[in-house]
Coordinates of C-alpha atoms in Angstrom, one line a residue:
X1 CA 126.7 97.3 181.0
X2 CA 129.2 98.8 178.8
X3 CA 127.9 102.3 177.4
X4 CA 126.9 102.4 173.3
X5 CA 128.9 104.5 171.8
X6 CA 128.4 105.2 167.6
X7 CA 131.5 106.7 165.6
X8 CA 131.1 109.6 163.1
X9 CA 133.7 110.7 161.2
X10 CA 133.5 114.0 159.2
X11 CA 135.3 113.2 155.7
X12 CA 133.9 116.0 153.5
X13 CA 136.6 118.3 153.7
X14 CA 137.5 119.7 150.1
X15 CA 141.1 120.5 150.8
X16 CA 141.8 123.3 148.8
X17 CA 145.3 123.9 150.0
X18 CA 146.4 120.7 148.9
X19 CA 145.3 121.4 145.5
X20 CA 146.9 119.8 143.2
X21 CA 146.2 116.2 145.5
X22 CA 142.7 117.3 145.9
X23 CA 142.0 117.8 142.6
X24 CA 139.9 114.4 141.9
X25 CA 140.0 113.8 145.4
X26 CA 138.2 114.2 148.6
X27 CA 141.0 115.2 151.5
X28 CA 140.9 112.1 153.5
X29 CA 140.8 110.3 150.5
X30 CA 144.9 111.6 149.1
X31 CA 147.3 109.0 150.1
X32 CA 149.7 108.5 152.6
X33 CA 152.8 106.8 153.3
X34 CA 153.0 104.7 150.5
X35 CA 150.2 102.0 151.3
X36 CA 147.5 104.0 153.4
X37 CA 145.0 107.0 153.1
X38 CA 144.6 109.8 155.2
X39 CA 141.3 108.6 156.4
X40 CA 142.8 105.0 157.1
X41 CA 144.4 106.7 160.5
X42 CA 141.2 107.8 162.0
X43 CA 139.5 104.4 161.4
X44 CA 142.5 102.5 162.6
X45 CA 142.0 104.5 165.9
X46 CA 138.5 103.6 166.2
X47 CA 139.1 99.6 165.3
X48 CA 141.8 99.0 167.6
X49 CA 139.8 100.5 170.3
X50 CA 136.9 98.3 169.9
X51 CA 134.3 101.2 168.5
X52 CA 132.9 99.1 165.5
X53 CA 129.8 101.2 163.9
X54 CA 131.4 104.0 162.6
X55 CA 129.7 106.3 160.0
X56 CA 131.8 108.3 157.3
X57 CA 130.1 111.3 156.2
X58 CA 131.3 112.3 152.8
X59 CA 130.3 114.9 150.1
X60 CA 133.1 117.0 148.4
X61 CA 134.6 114.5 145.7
X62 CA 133.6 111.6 147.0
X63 CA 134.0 108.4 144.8
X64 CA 137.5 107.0 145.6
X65 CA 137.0 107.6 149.2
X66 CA 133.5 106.0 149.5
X67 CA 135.3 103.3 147.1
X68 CA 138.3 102.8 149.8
X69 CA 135.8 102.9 152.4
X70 CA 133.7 99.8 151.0
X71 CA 136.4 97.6 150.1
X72 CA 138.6 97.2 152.7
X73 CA 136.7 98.4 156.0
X74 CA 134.4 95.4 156.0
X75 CA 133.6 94.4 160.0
X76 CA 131.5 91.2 161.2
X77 CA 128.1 91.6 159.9
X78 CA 127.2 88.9 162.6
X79 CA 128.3 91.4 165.9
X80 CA 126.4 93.7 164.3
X81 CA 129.8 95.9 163.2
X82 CA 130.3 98.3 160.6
X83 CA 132.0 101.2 158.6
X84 CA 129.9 102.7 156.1
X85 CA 130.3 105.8 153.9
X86 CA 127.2 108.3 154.1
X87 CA 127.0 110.5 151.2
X88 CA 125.0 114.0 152.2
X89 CA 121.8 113.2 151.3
X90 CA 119.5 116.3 151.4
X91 CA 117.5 114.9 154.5
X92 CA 116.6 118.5 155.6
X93 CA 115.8 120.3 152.0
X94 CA 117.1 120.8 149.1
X95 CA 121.1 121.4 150.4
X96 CA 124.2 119.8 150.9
X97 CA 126.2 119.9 153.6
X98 CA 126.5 123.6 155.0
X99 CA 129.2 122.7 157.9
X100 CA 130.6 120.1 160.0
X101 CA 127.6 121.0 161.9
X102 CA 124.9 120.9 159.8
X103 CA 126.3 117.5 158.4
X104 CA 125.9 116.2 161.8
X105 CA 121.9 117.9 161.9
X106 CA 121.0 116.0 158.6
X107 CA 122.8 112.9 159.8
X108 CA 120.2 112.6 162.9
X109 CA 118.6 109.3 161.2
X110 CA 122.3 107.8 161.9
X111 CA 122.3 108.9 165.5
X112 CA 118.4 107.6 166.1
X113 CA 119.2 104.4 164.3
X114 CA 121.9 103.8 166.5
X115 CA 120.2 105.0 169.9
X116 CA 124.1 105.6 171.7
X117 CA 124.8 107.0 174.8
X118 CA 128.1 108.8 173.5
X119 CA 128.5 109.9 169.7
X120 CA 132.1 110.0 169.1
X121 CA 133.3 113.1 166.4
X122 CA 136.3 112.8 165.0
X123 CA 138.1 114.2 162.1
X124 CA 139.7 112.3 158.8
X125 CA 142.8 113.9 157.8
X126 CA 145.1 114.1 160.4
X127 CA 148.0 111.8 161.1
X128 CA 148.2 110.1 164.4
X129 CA 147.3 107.7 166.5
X130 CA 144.9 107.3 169.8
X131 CA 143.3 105.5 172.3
X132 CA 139.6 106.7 171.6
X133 CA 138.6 104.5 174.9
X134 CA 140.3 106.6 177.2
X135 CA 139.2 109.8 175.8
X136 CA 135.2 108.3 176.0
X137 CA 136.2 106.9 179.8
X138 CA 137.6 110.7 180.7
X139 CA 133.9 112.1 179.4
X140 CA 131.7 110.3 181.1
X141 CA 133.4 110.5 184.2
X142 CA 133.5 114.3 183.8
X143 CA 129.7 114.6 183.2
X144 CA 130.3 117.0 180.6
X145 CA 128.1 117.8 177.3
X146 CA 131.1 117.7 175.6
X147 CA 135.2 116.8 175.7
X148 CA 137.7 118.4 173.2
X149 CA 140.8 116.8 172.7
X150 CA 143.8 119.3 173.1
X151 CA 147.2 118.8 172.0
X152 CA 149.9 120.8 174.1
X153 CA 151.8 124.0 171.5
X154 CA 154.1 126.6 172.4
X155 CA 152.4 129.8 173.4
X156 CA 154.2 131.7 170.3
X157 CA 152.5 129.1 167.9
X158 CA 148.5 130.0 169.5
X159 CA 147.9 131.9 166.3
X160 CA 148.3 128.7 164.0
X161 CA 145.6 127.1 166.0
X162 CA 142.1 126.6 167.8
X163 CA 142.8 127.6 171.3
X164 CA 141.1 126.0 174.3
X165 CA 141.6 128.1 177.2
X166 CA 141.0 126.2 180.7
X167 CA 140.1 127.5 184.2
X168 CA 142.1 126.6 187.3
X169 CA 141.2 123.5 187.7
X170 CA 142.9 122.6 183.9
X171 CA 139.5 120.5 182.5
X172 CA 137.2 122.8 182.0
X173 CA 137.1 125.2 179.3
X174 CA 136.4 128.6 179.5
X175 CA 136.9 129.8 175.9
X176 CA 137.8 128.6 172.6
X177 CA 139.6 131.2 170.0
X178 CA 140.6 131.0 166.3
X179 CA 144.0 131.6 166.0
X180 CA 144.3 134.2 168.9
X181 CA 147.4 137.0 169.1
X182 CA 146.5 137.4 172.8
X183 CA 146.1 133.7 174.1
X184 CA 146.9 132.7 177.8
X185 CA 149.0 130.2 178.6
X186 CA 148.3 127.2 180.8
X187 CA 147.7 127.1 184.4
X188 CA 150.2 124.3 184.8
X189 CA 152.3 125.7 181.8
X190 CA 152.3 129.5 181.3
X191 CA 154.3 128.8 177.7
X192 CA 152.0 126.2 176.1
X193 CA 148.1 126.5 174.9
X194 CA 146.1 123.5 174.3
X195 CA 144.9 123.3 170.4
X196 CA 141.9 122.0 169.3
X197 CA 142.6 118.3 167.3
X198 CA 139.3 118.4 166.2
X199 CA 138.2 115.3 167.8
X200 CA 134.9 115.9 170.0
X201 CA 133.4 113.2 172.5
X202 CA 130.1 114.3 172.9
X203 CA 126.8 112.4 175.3
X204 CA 124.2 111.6 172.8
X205 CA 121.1 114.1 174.0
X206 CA 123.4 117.0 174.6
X207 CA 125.2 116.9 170.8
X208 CA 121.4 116.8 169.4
X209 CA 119.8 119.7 171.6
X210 CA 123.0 121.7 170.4
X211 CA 123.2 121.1 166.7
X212 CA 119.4 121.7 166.1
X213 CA 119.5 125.0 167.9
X214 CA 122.4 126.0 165.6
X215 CA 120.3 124.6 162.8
X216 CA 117.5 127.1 163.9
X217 CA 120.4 130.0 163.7
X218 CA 120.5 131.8 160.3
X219 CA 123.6 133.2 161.0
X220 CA 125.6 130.7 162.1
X221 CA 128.5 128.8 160.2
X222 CA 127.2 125.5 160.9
X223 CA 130.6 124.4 162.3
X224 CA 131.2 122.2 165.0
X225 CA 134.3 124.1 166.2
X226 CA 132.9 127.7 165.5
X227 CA 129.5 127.1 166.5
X228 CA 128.9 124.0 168.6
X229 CA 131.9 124.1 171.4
X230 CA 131.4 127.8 171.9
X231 CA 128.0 127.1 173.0
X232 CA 128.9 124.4 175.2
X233 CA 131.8 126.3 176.7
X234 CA 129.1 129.1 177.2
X235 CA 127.1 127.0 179.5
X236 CA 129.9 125.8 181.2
X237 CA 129.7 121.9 180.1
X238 CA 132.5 121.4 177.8
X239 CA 136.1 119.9 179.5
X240 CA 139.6 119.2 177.4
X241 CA 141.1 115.7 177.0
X242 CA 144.6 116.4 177.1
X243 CA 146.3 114.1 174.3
X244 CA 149.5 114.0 176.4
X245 CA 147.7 111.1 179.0
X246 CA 146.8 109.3 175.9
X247 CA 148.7 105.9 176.2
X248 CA 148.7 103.9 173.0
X249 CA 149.6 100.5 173.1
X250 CA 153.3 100.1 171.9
X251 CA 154.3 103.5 171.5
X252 CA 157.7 105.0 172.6
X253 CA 158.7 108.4 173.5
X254 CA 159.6 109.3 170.4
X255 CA 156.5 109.0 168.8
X256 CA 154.2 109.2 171.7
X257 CA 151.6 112.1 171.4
X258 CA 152.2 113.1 167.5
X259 CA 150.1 114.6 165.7
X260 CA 149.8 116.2 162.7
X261 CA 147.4 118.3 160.5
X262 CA 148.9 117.7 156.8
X263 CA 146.4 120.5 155.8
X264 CA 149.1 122.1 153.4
X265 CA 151.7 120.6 150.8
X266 CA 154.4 121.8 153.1
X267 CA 152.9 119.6 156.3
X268 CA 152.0 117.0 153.8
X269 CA 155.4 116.8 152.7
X270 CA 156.8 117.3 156.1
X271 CA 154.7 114.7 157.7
X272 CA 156.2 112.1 155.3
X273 CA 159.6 112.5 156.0
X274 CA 158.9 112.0 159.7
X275 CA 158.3 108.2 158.6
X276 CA 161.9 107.9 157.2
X277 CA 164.1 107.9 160.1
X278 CA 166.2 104.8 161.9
X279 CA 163.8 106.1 164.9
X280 CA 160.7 107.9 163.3
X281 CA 159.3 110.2 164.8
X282 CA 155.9 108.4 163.7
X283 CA 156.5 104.9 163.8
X284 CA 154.5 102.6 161.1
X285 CA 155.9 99.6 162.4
X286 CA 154.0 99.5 165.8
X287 CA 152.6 96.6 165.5
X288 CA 150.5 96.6 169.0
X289 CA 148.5 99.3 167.0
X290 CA 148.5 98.6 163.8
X291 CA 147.2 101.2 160.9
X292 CA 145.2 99.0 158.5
X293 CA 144.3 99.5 154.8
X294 CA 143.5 97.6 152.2
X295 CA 146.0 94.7 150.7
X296 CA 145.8 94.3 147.3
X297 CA 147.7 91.3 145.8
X298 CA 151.0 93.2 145.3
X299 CA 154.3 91.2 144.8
X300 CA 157.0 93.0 146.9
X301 CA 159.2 95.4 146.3
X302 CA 162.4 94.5 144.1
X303 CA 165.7 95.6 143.4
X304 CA 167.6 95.0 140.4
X305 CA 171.1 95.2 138.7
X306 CA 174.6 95.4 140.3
X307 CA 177.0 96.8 137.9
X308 CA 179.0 100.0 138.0
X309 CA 177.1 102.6 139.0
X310 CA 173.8 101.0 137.7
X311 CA 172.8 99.5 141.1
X312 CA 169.3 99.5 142.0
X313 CA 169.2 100.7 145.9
X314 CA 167.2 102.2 148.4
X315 CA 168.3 104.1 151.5
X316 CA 166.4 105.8 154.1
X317 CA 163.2 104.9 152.4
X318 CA 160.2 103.0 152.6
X319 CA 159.5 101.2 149.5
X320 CA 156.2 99.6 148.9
X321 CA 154.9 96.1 147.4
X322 CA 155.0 95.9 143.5
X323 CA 157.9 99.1 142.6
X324 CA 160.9 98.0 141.0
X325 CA 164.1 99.8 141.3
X326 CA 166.3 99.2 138.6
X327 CA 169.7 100.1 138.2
X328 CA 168.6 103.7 140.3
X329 CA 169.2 105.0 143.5
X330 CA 166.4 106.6 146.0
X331 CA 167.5 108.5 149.0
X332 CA 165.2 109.7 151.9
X333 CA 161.7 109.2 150.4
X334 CA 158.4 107.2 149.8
X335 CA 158.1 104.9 147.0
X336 CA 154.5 103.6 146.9
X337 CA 153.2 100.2 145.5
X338 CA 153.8 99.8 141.9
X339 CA 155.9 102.6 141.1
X340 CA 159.6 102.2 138.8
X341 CA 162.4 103.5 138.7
X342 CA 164.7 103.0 136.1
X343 CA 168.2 103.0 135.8
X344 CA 170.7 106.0 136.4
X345 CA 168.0 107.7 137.4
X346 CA 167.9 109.9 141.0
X347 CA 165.3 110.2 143.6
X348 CA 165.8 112.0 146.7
X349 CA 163.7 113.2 149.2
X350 CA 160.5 112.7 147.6
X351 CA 157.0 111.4 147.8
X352 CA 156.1 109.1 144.9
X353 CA 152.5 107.1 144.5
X354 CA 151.1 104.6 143.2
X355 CA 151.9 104.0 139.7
X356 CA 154.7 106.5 139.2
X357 CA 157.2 105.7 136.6
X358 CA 160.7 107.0 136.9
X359 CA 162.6 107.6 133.1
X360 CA 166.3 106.6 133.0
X361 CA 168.8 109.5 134.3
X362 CA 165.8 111.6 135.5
X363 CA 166.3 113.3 138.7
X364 CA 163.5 113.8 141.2
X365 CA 164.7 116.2 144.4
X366 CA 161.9 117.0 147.2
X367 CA 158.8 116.4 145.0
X368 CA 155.9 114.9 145.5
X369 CA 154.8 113.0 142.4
X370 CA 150.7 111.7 142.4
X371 CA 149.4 108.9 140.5
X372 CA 150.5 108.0 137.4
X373 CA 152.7 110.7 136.9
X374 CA 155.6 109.3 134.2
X375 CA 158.9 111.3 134.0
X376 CA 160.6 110.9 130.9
X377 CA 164.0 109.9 130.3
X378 CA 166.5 112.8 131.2
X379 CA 163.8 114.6 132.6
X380 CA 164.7 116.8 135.9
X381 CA 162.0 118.1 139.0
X382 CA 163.6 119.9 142.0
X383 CA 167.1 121.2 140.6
X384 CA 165.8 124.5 139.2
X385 CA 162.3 125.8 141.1
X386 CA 162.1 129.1 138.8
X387 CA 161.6 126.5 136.2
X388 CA 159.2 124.3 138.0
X389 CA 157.5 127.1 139.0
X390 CA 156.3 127.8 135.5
X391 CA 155.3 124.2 134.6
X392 CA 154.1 122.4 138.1
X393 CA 153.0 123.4 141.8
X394 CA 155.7 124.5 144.0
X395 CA 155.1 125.0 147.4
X396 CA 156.0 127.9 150.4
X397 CA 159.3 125.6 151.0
X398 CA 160.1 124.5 147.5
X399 CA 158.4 121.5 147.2
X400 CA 157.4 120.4 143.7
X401 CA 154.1 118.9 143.1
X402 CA 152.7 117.2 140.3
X403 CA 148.8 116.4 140.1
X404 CA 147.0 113.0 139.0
X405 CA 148.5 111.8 136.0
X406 CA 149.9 115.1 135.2
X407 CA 152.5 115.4 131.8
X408 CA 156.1 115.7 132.5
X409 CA 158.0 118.0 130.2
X410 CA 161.7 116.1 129.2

């Protein structure tokens, strides 16, 4: 008999550094890629993989996630299949969510409900994709109370990340650090560390013993990375996955074993412009694992005039269903659904969403752009930053960013 397995994905994070997107938004709610949401990924992952009750616990600005979630991750009711947004609830007192850890202690009903062997803990705003099964399959033949997913880094990047430290035998952990200066190198690779991905595989009683003793723990952070693998690690029962024998259906070498953490504007940005090449370096168009989302009724994309230098085009771009480029030219960047562009007007190397209307002769250079945003007519983002700086959000590497509906000075 197959073993039961229950998803839980942890979508409460606020986001602060990718303030202004996080503004009316929970994190794994800001879009991405023109048609999809972060959170989209993580699901994806789980769907293709067969693991069909997942639980989305949600707190920090919630609504448009809980609103994604609800109408377009519908499963058959008749298998008994689902994706549901849980909201915190106050199960334990009168308290939200304290930590990743704690949501997981006042989510217990979800877990006894449910009666798996395995409780899958994943993250919801990272961009990637993964073969959950082969991670679960690696756990239980391990016997572990717990298996961390690690992505290989350079050595000289281990203070940018969680560090897993292994023992000799490479699986077994025998420390996790926060951003350590001192970090050790792999026994199979003396320059790379593994870094945490914040995806957990946990067996069911193990995960419950462990979270309620840190819920007895007044001074703990309640995290499931600070608190909860530590103590695993201490008793000598939590192992690494290493992401690098992930094999996902259709993948190439290119775009095998990404991923990324778009926790700043910067990665945000950077993450989007790894969509844009003749051979990504994250492919969209994989079709043996596809990333789903919801379809709205969109007509597609179109591209109008032809006449002197008022030639609506798109190069090195993905353009989404409904946007209109008139007369315009966009270089290099992500037009989602229903945004214009009008004529004369220049876009290049940008991030634009839903709804964002382009004036005629504006110019748009390495900007990101959130919904709604309307540039007037003449109106320029990206050619002078000590400008933009004074107006908009401009990020460690220049980028320009422009909240939710945000007003455009001409």
């Amino acid at each position: 008999m197959a073993a039961k397995v229950l998803a839980i994905v942890l979508a409460g994070g606020e986001g602060k550094r990718l303030m202004p997107l996080t503004t009316d938004r929970a994190k794994p709610a800001v879009p991405f890629g023109g048609m999809y949401r972060m959170v989209d990924f993580v699901l994806s992952n789980l769907a293709n993989a067969g693991f069909l009750k997942i639980v989305v616990l949600t707190q920090y600005k919630s609504h448009s996630l809980d609103r994604h979630i609800t109408k377009t991750w519908r499963m058959s009711t008749l298998l008994g299949n689902y994706v549901t947004p849980v909201p915190a609830q106050q199960r334990r007192g009168p308290w939200w969510f304290a930590g990743s850890a704690d949501a997981i202690y006042q989510s217990f009903n979800l877990i006894n409900d449910e009666q798996p062997d395995y409780v899958i803990v994943f993250g919801a705003d990272h961009i990637y994709r993964m073969d959950p099964r082969q991670m679960v399959d690696d756990h239980i033949a391990s016997g572990a109370g717990v298996t961390v997913a690690g992505i290989r880094q350079p050595l000289s990047m281990a203070d940018q990340f969680g560090v897993i430290e292994v023992g000799e035998d490479g699986k077994r952990i025998r420390a996790f650090r926060e951003k350590p200066t001192d970090a050790v190198g792999l026994p199979d690779a003396p320059d790379e560390i593994y870094a945490s991905m914040g995806n957990y595989v946990f067996t069911t009683r193990a995960l419950c013993e462990a979270v309620e003793r840190d819920a007895e723990d007044k001074t703990s952070k309640h995290d499931m990375g600070g608190s909860i693998i530590p103590m695993f690690v201490e008793r000598g029962e939590a192992n690494v996955y290493d992401f690098r024998d992930n094999e996902v259906p259709g993948s190439d070498d290119r775009d095998r074993g990404y991923w990324r953490d778009v926790g700043t504007l910067d990665s945000f940005y950077d993450a989007h412009m790894d969509l844009i090449n003749v051979h990504p370096v994250f492919n969209l168009y994989n079709f043996d694992w596809p990333i789903y989302t919801e379809q709205p009724p969109w007509p597609p994309a179109k591209f109008v005039h032809q006449w002197g230098e008022r030639v609506g085009r798109a190069v090195g771009s993905m353009v989404s269903p409904g946007s209109v480029i008139s007369g315009s030219l966009v270089e290099n960047s992500i037009i989602s659904p229903k945004v214009r562009v009008h004529s004369w007007a220049h876009v290049e190397g940008s991030v634009l969403m839903e709804g964002v209307e382009i004036g005629r002769h504006a110019v748009i250079r390495r900007a990101i752009l959130d919904k709604n945003v309307f540039v007037p007519e003449g109106a320029e983002i990206g050619v002078d930053l000590e400008k933009d700086r004074q107006r908009y959000t401009v990020s460690d590497n220049g980028i320009v960013v422009i909240g939710k509906g945000q007003k455009v000075e001409p």
